[in-house]
CSV table of C-alpha atoms in Angstrom, one decimal:
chain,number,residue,atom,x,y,z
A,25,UNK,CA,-17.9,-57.0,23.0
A,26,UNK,CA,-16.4,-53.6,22.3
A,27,UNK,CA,-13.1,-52.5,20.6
A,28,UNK,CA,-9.9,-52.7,21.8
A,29,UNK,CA,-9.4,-49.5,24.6
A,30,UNK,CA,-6.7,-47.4,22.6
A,31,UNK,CA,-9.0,-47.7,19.6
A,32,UNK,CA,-11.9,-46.8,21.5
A,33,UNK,CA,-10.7,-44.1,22.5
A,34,UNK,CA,-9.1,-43.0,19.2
A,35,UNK,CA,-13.1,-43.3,17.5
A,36,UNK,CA,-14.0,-41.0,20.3
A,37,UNK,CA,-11.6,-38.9,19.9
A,38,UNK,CA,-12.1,-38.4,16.6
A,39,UNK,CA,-15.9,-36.9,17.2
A,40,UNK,CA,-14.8,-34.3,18.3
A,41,UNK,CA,-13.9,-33.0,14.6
A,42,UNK,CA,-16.6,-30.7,12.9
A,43,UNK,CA,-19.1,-32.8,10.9
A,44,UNK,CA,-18.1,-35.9,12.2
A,45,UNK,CA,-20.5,-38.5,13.8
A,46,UNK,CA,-19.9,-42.3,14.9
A,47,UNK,CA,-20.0,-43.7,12.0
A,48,UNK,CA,-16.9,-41.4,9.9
A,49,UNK,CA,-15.2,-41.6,13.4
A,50,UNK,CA,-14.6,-45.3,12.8
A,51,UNK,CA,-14.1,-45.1,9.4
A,52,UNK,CA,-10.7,-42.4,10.1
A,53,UNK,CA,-9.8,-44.7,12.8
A,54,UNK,CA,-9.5,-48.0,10.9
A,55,UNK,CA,-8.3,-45.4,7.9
A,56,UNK,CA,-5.4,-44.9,9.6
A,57,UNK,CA,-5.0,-48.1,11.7
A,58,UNK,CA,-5.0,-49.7,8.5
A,59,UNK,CA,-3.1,-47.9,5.6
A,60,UNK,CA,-1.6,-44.7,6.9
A,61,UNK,CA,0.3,-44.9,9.5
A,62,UNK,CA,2.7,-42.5,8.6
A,63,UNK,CA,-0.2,-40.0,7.7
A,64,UNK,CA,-1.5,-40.7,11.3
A,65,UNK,CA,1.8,-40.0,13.3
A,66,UNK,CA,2.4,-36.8,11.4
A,67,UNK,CA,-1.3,-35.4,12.0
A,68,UNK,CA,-0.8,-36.3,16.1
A,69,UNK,CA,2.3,-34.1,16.2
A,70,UNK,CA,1.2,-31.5,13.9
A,71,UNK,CA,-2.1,-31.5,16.1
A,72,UNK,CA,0.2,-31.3,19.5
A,73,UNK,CA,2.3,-28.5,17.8
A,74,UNK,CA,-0.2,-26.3,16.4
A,75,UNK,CA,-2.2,-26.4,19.6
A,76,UNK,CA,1.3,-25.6,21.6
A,77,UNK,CA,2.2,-22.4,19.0
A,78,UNK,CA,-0.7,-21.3,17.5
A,79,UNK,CA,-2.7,-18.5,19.2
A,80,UNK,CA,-4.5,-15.9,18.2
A,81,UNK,CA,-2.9,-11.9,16.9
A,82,UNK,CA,-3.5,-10.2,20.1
A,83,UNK,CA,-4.7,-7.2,17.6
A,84,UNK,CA,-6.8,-8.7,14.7
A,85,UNK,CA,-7.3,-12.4,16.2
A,86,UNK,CA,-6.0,-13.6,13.3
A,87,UNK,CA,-4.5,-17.1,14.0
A,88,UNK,CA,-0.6,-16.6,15.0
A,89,UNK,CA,2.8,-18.1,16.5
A,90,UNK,CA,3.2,-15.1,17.8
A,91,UNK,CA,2.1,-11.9,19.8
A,92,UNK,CA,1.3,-10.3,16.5
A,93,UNK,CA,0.4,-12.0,13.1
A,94,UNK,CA,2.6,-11.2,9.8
A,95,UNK,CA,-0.1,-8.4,9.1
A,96,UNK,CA,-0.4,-6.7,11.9
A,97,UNK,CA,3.5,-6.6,12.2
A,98,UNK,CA,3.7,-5.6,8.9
A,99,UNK,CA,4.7,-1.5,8.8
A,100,UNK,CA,4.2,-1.4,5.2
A,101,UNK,CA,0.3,-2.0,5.9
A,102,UNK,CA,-1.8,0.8,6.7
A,103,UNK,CA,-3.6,0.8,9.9
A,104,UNK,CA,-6.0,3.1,9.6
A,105,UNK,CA,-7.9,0.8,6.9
A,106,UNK,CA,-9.4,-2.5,8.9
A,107,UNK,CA,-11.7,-5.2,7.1
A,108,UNK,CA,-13.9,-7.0,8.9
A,109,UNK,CA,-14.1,-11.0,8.5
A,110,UNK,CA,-15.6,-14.1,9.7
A,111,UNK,CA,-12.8,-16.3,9.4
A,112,UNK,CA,-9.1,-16.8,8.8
A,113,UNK,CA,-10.0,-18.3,5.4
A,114,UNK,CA,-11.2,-15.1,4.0
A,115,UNK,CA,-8.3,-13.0,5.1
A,116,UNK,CA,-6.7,-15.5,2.7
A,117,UNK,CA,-9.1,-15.5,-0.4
A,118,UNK,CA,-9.1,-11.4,0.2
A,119,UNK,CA,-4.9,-11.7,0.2
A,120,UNK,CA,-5.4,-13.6,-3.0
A,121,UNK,CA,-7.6,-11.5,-4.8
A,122,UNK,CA,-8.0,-8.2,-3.8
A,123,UNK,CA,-4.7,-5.4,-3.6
A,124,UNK,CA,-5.8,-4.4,0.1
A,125,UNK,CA,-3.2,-3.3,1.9
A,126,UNK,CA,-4.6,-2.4,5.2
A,127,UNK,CA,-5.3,-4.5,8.5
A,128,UNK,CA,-7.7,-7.2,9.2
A,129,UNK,CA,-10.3,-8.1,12.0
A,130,UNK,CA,-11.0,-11.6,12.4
A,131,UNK,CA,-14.1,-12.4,14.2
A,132,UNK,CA,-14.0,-16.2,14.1
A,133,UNK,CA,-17.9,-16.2,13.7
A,134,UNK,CA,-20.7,-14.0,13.5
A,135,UNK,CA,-23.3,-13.2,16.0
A,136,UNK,CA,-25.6,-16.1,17.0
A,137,UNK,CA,-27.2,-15.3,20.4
A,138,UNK,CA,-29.1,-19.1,19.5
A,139,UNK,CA,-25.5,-20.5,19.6
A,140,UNK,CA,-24.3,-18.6,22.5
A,141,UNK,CA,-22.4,-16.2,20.2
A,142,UNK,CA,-22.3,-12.7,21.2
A,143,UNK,CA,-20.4,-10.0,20.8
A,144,UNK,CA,-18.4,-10.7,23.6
A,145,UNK,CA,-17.2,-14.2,21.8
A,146,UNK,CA,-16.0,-12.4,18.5
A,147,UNK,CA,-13.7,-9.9,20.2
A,148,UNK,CA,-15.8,-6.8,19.9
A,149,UNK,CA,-14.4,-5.8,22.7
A,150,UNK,CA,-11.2,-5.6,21.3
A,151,UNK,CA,-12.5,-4.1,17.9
A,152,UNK,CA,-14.1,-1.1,20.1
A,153,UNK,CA,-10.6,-0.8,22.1
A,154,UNK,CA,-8.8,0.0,18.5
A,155,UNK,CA,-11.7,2.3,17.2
A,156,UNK,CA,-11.2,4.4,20.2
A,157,UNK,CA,-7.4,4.1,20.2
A,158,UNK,CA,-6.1,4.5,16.8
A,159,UNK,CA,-7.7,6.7,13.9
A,160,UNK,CA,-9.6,4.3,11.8
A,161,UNK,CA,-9.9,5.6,8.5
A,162,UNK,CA,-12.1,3.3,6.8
A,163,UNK,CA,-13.8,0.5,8.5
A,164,UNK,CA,-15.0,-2.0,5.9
A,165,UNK,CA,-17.5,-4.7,6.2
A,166,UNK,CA,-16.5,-7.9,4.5
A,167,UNK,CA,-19.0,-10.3,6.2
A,168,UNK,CA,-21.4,-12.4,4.3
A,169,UNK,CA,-24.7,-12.0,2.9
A,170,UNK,CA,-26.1,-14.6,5.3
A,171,UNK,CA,-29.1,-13.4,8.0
A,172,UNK,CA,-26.5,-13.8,11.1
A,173,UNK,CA,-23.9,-11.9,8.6
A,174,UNK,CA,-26.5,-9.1,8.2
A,175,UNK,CA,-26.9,-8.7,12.2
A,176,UNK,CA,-23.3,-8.9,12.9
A,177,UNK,CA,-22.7,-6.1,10.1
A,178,UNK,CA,-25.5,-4.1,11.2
A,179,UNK,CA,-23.9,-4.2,15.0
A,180,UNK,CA,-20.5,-3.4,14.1
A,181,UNK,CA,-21.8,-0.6,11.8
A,182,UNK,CA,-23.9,1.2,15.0
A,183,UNK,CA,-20.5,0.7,17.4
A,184,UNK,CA,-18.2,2.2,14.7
A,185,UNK,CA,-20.5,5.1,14.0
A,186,UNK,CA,-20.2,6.0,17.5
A,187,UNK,CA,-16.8,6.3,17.1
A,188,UNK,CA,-17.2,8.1,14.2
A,189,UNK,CA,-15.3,5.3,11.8
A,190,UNK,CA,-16.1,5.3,8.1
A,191,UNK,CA,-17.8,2.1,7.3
A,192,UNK,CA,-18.0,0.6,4.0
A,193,UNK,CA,-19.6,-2.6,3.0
A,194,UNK,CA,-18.4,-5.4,0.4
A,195,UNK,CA,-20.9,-4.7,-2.7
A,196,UNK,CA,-24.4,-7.5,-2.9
A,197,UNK,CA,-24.7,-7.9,-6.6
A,198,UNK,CA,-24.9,-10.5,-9.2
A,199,UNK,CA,-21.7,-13.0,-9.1
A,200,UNK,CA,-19.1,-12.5,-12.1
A,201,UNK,CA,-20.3,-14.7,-15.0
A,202,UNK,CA,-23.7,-15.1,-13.3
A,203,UNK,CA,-26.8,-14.8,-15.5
A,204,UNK,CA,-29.4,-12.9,-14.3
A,205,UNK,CA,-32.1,-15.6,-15.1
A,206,UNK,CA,-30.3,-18.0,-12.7
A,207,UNK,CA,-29.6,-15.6,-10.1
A,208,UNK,CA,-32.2,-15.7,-7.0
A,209,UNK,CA,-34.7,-13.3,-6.2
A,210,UNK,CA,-33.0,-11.3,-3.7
A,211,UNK,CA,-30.0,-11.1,-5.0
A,212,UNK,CA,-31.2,-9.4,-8.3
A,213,UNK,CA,-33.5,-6.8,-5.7
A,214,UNK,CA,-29.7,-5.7,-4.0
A,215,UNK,CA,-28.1,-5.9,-7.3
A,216,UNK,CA,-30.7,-3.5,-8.8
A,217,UNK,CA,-31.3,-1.3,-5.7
A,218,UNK,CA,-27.4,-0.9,-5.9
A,219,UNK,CA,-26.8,0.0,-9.7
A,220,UNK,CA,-23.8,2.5,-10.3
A,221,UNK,CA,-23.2,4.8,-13.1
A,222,UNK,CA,-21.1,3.6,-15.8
B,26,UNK,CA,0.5,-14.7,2.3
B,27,UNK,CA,-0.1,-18.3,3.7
B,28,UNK,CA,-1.1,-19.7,6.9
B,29,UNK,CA,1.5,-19.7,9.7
B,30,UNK,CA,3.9,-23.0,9.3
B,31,UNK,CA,2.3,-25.1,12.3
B,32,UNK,CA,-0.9,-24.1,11.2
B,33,UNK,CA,-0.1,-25.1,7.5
B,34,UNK,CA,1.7,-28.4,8.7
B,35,UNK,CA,-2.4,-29.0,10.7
B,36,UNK,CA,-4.5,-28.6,7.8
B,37,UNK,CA,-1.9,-30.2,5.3
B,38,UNK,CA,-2.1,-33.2,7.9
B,39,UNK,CA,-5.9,-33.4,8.2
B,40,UNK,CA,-5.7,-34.3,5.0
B,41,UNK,CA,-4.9,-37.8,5.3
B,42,UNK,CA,-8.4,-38.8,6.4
B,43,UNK,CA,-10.9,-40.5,4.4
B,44,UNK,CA,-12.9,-38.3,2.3
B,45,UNK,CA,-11.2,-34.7,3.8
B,46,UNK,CA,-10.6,-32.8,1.3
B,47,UNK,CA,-8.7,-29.2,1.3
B,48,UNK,CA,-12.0,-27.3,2.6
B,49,UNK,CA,-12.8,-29.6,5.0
B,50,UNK,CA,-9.3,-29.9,6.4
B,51,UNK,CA,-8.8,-26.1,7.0
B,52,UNK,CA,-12.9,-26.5,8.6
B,53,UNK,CA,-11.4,-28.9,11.2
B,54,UNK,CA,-8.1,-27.2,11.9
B,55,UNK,CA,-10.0,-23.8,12.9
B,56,UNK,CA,-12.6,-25.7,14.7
B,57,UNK,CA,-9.9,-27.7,17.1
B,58,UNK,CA,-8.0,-24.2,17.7
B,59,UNK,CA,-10.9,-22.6,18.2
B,60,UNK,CA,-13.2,-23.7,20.6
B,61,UNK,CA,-11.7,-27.2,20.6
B,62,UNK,CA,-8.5,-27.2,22.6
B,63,UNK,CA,-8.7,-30.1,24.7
B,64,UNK,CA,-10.5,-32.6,22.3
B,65,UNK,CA,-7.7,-32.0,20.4
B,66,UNK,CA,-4.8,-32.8,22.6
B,67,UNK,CA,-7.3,-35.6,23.2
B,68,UNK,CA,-7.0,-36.8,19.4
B,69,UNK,CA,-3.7,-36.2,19.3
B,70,UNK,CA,-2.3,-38.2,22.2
B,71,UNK,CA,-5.3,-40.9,21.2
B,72,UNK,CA,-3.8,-41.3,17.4
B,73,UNK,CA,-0.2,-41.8,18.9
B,74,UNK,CA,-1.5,-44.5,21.1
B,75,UNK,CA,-3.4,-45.7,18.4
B,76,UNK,CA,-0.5,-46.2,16.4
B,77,UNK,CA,1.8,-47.5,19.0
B,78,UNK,CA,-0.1,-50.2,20.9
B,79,UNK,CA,-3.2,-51.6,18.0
B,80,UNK,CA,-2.0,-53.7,15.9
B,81,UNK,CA,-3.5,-56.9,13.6
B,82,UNK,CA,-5.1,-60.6,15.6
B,83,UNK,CA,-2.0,-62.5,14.1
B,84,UNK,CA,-5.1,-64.9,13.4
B,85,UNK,CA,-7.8,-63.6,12.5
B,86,UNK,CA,-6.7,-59.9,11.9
B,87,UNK,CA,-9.2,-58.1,13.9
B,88,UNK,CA,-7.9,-55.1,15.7
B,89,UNK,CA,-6.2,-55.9,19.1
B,90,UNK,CA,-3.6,-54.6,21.3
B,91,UNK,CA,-1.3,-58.0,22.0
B,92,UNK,CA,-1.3,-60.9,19.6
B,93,UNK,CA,-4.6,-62.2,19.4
B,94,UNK,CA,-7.8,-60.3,20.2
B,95,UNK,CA,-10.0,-60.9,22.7
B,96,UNK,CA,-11.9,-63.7,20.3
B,97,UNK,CA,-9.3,-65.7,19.1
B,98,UNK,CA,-7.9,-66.0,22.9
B,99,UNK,CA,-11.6,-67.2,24.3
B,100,UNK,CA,-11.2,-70.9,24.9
B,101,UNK,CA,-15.3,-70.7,25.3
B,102,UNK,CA,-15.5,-70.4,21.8
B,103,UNK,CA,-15.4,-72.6,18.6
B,104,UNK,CA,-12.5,-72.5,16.7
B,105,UNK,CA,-14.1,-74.8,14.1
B,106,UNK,CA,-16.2,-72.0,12.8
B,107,UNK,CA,-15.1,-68.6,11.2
B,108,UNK,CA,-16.8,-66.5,9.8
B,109,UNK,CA,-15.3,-64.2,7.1
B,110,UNK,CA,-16.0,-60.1,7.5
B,111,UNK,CA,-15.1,-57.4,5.2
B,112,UNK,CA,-14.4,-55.0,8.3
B,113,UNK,CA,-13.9,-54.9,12.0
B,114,UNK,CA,-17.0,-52.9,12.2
B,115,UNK,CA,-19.2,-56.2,10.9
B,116,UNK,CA,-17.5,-58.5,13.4
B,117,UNK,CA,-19.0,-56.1,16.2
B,118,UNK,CA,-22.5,-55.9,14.6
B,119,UNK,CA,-22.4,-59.8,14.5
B,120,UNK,CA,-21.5,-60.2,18.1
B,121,UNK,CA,-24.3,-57.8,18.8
B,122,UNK,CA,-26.8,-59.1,16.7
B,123,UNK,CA,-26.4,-62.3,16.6
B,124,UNK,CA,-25.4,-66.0,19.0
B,125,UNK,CA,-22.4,-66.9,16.6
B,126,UNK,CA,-19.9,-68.2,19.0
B,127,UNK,CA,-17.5,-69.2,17.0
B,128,UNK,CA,-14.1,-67.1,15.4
B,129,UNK,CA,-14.0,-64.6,12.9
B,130,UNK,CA,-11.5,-63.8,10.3
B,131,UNK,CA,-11.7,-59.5,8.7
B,132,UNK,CA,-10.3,-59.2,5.2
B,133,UNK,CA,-9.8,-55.2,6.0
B,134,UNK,CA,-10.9,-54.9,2.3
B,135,UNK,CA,-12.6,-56.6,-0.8
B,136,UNK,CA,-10.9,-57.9,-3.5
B,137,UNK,CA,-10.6,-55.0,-5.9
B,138,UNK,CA,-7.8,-55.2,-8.5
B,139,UNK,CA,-8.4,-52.3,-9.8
B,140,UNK,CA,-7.4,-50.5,-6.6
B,141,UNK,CA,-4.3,-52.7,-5.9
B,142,UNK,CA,-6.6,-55.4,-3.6
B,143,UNK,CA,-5.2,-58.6,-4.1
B,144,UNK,CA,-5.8,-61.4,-2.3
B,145,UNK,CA,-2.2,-60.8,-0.8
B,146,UNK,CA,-3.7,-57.2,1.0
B,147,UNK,CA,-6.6,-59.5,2.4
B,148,UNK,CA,-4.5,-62.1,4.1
B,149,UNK,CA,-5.7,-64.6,2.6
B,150,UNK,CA,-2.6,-66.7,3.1
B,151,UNK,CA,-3.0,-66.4,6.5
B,152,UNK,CA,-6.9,-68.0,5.7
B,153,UNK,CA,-5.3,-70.7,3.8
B,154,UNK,CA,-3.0,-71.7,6.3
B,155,UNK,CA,-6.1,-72.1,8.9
B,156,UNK,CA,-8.3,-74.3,6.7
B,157,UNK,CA,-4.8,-75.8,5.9
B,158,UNK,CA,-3.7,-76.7,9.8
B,159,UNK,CA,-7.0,-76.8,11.6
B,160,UNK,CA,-10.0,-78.7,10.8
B,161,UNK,CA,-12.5,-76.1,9.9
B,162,UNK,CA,-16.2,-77.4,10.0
B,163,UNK,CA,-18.2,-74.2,8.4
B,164,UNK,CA,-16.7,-71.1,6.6
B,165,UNK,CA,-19.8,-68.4,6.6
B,166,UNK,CA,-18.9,-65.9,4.3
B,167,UNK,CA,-20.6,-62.6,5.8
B,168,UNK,CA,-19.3,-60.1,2.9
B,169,UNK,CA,-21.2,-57.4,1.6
B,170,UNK,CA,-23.7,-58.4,-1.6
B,171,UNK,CA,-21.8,-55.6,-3.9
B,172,UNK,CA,-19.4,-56.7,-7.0
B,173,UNK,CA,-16.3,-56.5,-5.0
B,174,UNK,CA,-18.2,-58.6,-2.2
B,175,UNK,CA,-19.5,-61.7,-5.0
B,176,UNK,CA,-16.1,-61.4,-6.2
B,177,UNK,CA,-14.4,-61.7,-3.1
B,178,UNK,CA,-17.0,-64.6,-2.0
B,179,UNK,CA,-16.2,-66.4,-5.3
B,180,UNK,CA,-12.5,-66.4,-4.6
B,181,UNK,CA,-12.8,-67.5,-0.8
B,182,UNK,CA,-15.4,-70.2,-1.8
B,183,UNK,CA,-12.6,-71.5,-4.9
B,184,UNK,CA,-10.2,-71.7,-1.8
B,185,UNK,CA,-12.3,-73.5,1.0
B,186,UNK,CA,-13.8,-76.5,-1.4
B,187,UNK,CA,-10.0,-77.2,-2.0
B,188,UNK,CA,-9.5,-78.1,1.5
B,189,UNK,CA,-13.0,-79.2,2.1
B,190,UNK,CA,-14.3,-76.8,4.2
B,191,UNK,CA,-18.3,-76.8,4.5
B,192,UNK,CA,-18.9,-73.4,2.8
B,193,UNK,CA,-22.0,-71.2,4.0
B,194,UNK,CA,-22.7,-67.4,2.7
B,195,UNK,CA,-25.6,-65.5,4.9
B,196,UNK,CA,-29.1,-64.9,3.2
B,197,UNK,CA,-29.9,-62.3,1.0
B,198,UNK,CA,-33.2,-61.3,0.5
B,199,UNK,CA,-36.0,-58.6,1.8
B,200,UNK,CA,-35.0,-56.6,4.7
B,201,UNK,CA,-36.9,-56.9,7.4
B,202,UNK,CA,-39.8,-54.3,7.5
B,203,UNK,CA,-39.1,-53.6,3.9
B,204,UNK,CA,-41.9,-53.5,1.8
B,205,UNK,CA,-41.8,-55.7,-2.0
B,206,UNK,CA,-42.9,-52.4,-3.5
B,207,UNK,CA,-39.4,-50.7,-2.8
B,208,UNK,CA,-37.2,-53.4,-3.0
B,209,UNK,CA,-34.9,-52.9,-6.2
B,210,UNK,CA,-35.0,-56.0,-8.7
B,211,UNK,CA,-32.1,-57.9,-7.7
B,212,UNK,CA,-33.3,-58.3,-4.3
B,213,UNK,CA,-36.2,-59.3,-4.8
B,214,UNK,CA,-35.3,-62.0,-7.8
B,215,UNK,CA,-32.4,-62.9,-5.0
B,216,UNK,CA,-35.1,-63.5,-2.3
B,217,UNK,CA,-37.6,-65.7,-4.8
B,218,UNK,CA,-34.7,-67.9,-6.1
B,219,UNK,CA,-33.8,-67.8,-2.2
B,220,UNK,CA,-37.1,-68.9,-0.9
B,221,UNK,CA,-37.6,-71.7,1.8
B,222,UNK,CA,-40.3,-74.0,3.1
B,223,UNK,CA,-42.2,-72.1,5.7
């Protein structure tokens, strides 16, 4: 006794979502089986037309639906500034609240030889290709503070050093409206070790 | 600044699965255009099969792909016994676990007013026409031992006496390999009231 094929297959196919084991599978299957329909149609085409447009910037691997994403076609953006990020989202939270106006590098990850992530897999390649090209000014690191963060800045730094790129790094410090007997221990040591004059 | 449009239209979409929220749904839109290309043509072309061929047993509305499922078409078994599920996922961990050979009939639900869950949404007109028409020796009520489940037990018990169906629920009690130590209070008073001669 199984289910039916098609649903079957649409449990399956649903594992193949991040963070998504048998059991939620079912759950979105019979979701949408049972009371949304509509929702269900519109995700299979969206799903069929993202995967058919969307590619990635062949300059900052930002996701695109075309050659070149809305940044990096941008003229009114200054090249010679590029910020270095894990993922699409944080182009978008840095958009949102910083005034930025320069380029983006999206690395869609961050070094993990454990995972099978090298640099090879977040476009280094590419990165060392527009350090050699174009004058990069400023080179900034906007990574996070996580251990594979730390390795994936400390790489990029050494490769744009020998290209003699300034690199900055996003400041490690307490968080806005944090309290400092709340905040963990090494976060307080950076935040200290990285005081500024008033 | 915003996403490209299809890739908008993708995460917007994702949304309509159980428990996705906004986070989540951007999560599994980078993940599938990432590194997961063909599992999600895979989910795509699954969800419009999905939605074209599964449909509800016009009897006992389990999911199947022509008018009855594979149960309610079996001459082999009994149609004088059904047993009532919450979910299509019980009726396949009954058939696995244990010999009932007779039909079953899924609410897809529990009666929940509060949520809109009437006894309209659980079909039970289609139940009352089946102890109506066919003479049905034993109703087991397999529903889950929350409020919504004794409520929805209660009103499917009301029904059955009317046409004198022989009304059974299964046991609550002790799990099996549970210890008396950790079993919460209800259970256990359940499982004393419940006792039978060895």
């Amino acid at each position: 006794m199984a289910f039916s094929p098609a649903l079957s297959r649409l449990i399956d196919a649903f594992r193949v979502l991040p963070g998504v084991g048998a059991k939620s599978a079912q759950r979105m299957a019979f979701h949408v089986l049972q009371s949304e329909r509509a929702g269900g149609e519109r995700l299979s085409s969206a799903l069929a037309e993202a995967l058919q447009h969307v590619q990635h910037c062949r300059r900052c691997r930002m996701f695109a639906e075309s050659d070149y994403c809305d940044i990096c076609s941008n003229p009114q953006r200054d090249a010679s500034r590029v910020c270095i990020v894990e993922s699409p989202a944080d182009v978008m939270a840095l958009e949102q609240n910083t005034d930025f106006r320069g380029h983006y590098f999206v690395l869609m990850g961050r070094l993990s030889p454990i995972d099978g992530v090298g640099p090879e897999e977040l476009g280094l390649d590419v990165l060392r290709d527009r350090l050699q090209n174009g004058p990069v000014e400023e080179l900034i690191l906007a990574v996070g503070a996580t251990v594979e963060g730390e390795a994936t800045a400390q790489y990029i730094g050494d490769l744009a050093e020998r290209y003699g790129a300034n690199i900055t790094r996003i400041a490690q410090g307490v968080p806005v409206g944090g309290e400092l007997e709340y905040v963990d221990a090494g976060t307080l040591s950076q935040a200290f070790s990285g005081r500024r004059p008033l």
